[in-house]
Amino acid sequence: MKSILFIACTCLATIGFAQTKAPAKPAPKAAAKPAAQKVQPPASAPLLKSFKDSGSYGLGFKVAENLSSQQLDQLNLDLFQRGMKDYFEKKKGLLTDEQADIAISEMMRRNQATVADRNKAAGKAFREELAKKQGVKSLPNGILYEVITQGTDTSKPTLTSRVRCHYKGTLVNGQVFDSSVDRGEPATFPVNGVIRGWQEVLPLMTVGSKWRVVIPSELAYGDGQAGALIAPGSTLVFEIELLGIEN
């Protein structure tokens, strides 16, 4: 299980004191001790009654955001809040640690399966519609591809080749989850070191070619969560430009 970690950031304020000009006489008076100054609050005041209240709400919101990213948003909130309350009030829990771990794992498994089924259905509908588009071709394994640019080089990589590529990866809704183009630096990697969908496609491309590729979940990350954006069962869309073969 992933742990939810929060890092509290402390802001340091530097207070400057005005300096008084020394008098011209040879025996100046000792400078008076500056009066204590109040530390000014941050420019943005808390939206709630106090910083404690705002911070407490903020932590709760971030916990929910983190859980949601792990497909754990279908909770019984009354019992979730009771569990937190019982812990903070040092009450005996309703479950042992072992029971809690088993229950959490099973809940995560079931939630993940539900999300995967939903995303697989959405991916299938997306691919079926895209397959009707002129210029889109399909492979026996279910991958769809469209040649954007055909390279003039005849060289093709093998599974053991090391290649240099530019790429952009999106979900079927168009959300970008990774892009070497945005980073401004091509990626270099062995063909057999990436997801199966890429291993199937790259050996078909010639150097200089740019393809748009749609990869079913079973040839991508399957029913697992991959990072914050790629949910279980996700069909992935890539624009891949094969820049060169390193070996």
PDB file of N, CA and C in Angstrom, residues 128-163:
ATOM      1  N   GLU A 128     -12.974   1.719 -31.751  1.00  0.00           N
ATOM      2  CA  GLU A 128     -13.935   1.358 -32.800  1.00  0.00           C
ATOM      3  C   GLU A 128     -14.295   2.571 -33.657  1.00  0.00           C
ATOM      4  N   GLU A 129     -14.440   3.719 -33.029  1.00  0.00           N
ATOM      5  CA  GLU A 129     -14.774   4.933 -33.777  1.00  0.00           C
ATOM      6  C   GLU A 129     -13.583   5.402 -34.606  1.00  0.00           C
ATOM      7  N   LEU A 130     -12.392   5.337 -34.014  1.00  0.00           N
ATOM      8  CA  LEU A 130     -11.189   5.787 -34.712  1.00  0.00           C
ATOM      9  C   LEU A 130     -10.879   4.899 -35.912  1.00  0.00           C
ATOM     10  N   ALA A 131     -11.178   3.605 -35.810  1.00  0.00           N
ATOM     11  CA  ALA A 131     -10.876   2.659 -36.890  1.00  0.00           C
ATOM     12  C   ALA A 131     -11.626   2.998 -38.175  1.00  0.00           C
ATOM     13  N   LYS A 132     -12.704   3.763 -38.065  1.00  0.00           N
ATOM     14  CA  LYS A 132     -13.490   4.149 -39.241  1.00  0.00           C
ATOM     15  C   LYS A 132     -12.835   5.295 -40.021  1.00  0.00           C
ATOM     16  N   LYS A 133     -11.859   5.949 -39.385  1.00  0.00           N
ATOM     17  CA  LYS A 133     -11.224   7.112 -40.005  1.00  0.00           C
ATOM     18  C   LYS A 133     -10.303   6.688 -41.145  1.00  0.00           C
ATOM     19  N   GLN A 134     -10.347   7.446 -42.229  1.00  0.00           N
ATOM     20  CA  GLN A 134      -9.496   7.140 -43.381  1.00  0.00           C
ATOM     21  C   GLN A 134      -8.023   7.284 -43.006  1.00  0.00           C
ATOM     22  N   GLY A 135      -7.224   6.321 -43.414  1.00  0.00           N
ATOM     23  CA  GLY A 135      -5.786   6.358 -43.150  1.00  0.00           C
ATOM     24  C   GLY A 135      -5.375   5.633 -41.891  1.00  0.00           C
ATOM     25  N   VAL A 136      -6.350   5.242 -41.076  1.00  0.00           N
ATOM     26  CA  VAL A 136      -6.035   4.507 -39.844  1.00  0.00           C
ATOM     27  C   VAL A 136      -5.982   3.011 -40.151  1.00  0.00           C
ATOM     28  N   LYS A 137      -4.884   2.380 -39.760  1.00  0.00           N
ATOM     29  CA  LYS A 137      -4.694   0.952 -40.000  1.00  0.00           C
ATOM     30  C   LYS A 137      -4.657   0.209 -38.672  1.00  0.00           C
ATOM     31  N   SER A 138      -4.932  -1.089 -38.731  1.00  0.00           N
ATOM     32  CA  SER A 138      -4.944  -1.891 -37.504  1.00  0.00           C
ATOM     33  C   SER A 138      -3.970  -3.056 -37.622  1.00  0.00           C
ATOM     34  N   LEU A 139      -3.449  -3.457 -36.467  1.00  0.00           N
ATOM     35  CA  LEU A 139      -2.594  -4.632 -36.375  1.00  0.00           C
ATOM     36  C   LEU A 139      -3.397  -5.767 -35.745  1.00  0.00           C
ATOM     37  N   PRO A 140      -2.995  -7.016 -35.956  1.00  0.00           N
ATOM     38  CA  PRO A 140      -3.738  -8.152 -35.395  1.00  0.00           C
ATOM     39  C   PRO A 140      -3.885  -8.097 -33.877  1.00  0.00           C
ATOM     40  N   ASN A 141      -2.952  -7.431 -33.191  1.00  0.00           N
ATOM     41  CA  ASN A 141      -3.003  -7.367 -31.733  1.00  0.00           C
ATOM     42  C   ASN A 141      -3.947  -6.283 -31.209  1.00  0.00           C
ATOM     43  N   GLY A 142      -4.618  -5.555 -32.109  1.00  0.00           N
ATOM     44  CA  GLY A 142      -5.562  -4.534 -31.682  1.00  0.00           C
ATOM     45  C   GLY A 142      -5.029  -3.116 -31.704  1.00  0.00           C
ATOM     46  N   ILE A 143      -3.747  -2.937 -31.975  1.00  0.00           N
ATOM     47  CA  ILE A 143      -3.167  -1.599 -32.062  1.00  0.00           C
ATOM     48  C   ILE A 143      -3.641  -0.925 -33.345  1.00  0.00           C
ATOM     49  N   LEU A 144      -3.994   0.356 -33.230  1.00  0.00           N
ATOM     50  CA  LEU A 144      -4.316   1.174 -34.394  1.00  0.00           C
ATOM     51  C   LEU A 144      -3.172   2.155 -34.623  1.00  0.00           C
ATOM     52  N   TYR A 145      -2.896   2.450 -35.888  1.00  0.00           N
ATOM     53  CA  TYR A 145      -1.853   3.442 -36.152  1.00  0.00           C
ATOM     54  C   TYR A 145      -2.184   4.238 -37.413  1.00  0.00           C
ATOM     55  N   GLU A 146      -1.653   5.443 -37.432  1.00  0.00           N
ATOM     56  CA  GLU A 146      -1.820   6.340 -38.577  1.00  0.00           C
ATOM     57  C   GLU A 146      -0.466   6.961 -38.879  1.00  0.00           C
ATOM     58  N   VAL A 147      -0.007   6.870 -40.101  1.00  0.00           N
ATOM     59  CA  VAL A 147       1.293   7.419 -40.483  1.00  0.00           C
ATOM     60  C   VAL A 147       1.127   8.927 -40.710  1.00  0.00           C
ATOM     61  N   ILE A 148       1.798   9.707 -39.876  1.00  0.00           N
ATOM     62  CA  ILE A 148       1.774  11.161 -40.018  1.00  0.00           C
ATOM     63  C   ILE A 148       2.863  11.597 -40.993  1.00  0.00           C
ATOM     64  N   THR A 149       4.057  11.050 -40.803  1.00  0.00           N
ATOM     65  CA  THR A 149       5.196  11.324 -41.689  1.00  0.00           C
ATOM     66  C   THR A 149       5.895  10.011 -42.004  1.00  0.00           C
ATOM     67  N   GLN A 150       6.134   9.744 -43.250  1.00  0.00           N
ATOM     68  CA  GLN A 150       6.865   8.540 -43.633  1.00  0.00           C
ATOM     69  C   GLN A 150       8.338   8.881 -43.814  1.00  0.00           C
ATOM     70  N   GLY A 151       9.200   8.259 -43.034  1.00  0.00           N
ATOM     71  CA  GLY A 151      10.632   8.538 -43.130  1.00  0.00           C
ATOM     72  C   GLY A 151      11.225   8.010 -44.429  1.00  0.00           C
ATOM     73  N   THR A 152      12.246   8.684 -44.909  1.00  0.00           N
ATOM     74  CA  THR A 152      12.904   8.267 -46.152  1.00  0.00           C
ATOM     75  C   THR A 152      13.974   7.210 -45.900  1.00  0.00           C
ATOM     76  N   ASP A 153      14.431   7.099 -44.661  1.00  0.00           N
ATOM     77  CA  ASP A 153      15.414   6.083 -44.298  1.00  0.00           C
ATOM     78  C   ASP A 153      14.722   4.721 -44.273  1.00  0.00           C
ATOM     79  N   THR A 154      15.426   3.691 -44.663  1.00  0.00           N
ATOM     80  CA  THR A 154      14.840   2.342 -44.669  1.00  0.00           C
ATOM     81  C   THR A 154      15.196   1.540 -43.417  1.00  0.00           C
ATOM     82  N   SER A 155      16.005   2.133 -42.544  1.00  0.00           N
ATOM     83  CA  SER A 155      16.441   1.417 -41.341  1.00  0.00           C
ATOM     84  C   SER A 155      15.285   1.250 -40.356  1.00  0.00           C
ATOM     85  N   LYS A 156      15.187   0.028 -39.787  1.00  0.00           N
ATOM     86  CA  LYS A 156      14.179  -0.256 -38.777  1.00  0.00           C
ATOM     87  C   LYS A 156      14.858  -0.871 -37.553  1.00  0.00           C
ATOM     88  N   PRO A 157      14.400  -0.526 -36.358  1.00  0.00           N
ATOM     89  CA  PRO A 157      14.999  -1.115 -35.154  1.00  0.00           C
ATOM     90  C   PRO A 157      14.504  -2.543 -34.922  1.00  0.00           C
ATOM     91  N   THR A 158      15.225  -3.264 -34.106  1.00  0.00           N
ATOM     92  CA  THR A 158      14.797  -4.580 -33.646  1.00  0.00           C
ATOM     93  C   THR A 158      14.508  -4.479 -32.150  1.00  0.00           C
ATOM     94  N   LEU A 159      14.053  -5.563 -31.569  1.00  0.00           N
ATOM     95  CA  LEU A 159      13.747  -5.555 -30.134  1.00  0.00           C
ATOM     96  C   LEU A 159      14.972  -5.253 -29.281  1.00  0.00           C
ATOM     97  N   THR A 160      16.158  -5.601 -29.780  1.00  0.00           N
ATOM     98  CA  THR A 160      17.378  -5.376 -28.996  1.00  0.00           C
ATOM     99  C   THR A 160      18.045  -4.040 -29.316  1.00  0.00           C
ATOM    100  N   SER A 161      17.440  -3.260 -30.214  1.00  0.00           N
ATOM    101  CA  SER A 161      18.012  -1.962 -30.583  1.00  0.00           C
ATOM    102  C   SER A 161      17.783  -0.931 -29.474  1.00  0.00           C
ATOM    103  N   ARG A 162      18.637   0.074 -29.485  1.00  0.00           N
ATOM    104  CA  ARG A 162      18.458   1.237 -28.614  1.00  0.00           C
ATOM    105  C   ARG A 162      18.080   2.400 -29.532  1.00  0.00           C
ATOM    106  N   VAL A 163      16.935   3.042 -29.259  1.00  0.00           N
ATOM    107  CA  VAL A 163      16.410   4.049 -30.177  1.00  0.00           C
ATOM    108  C   VAL A 163      16.302   5.414 -29.500  1.00  0.00           C
TER     109      VAL A 163
END
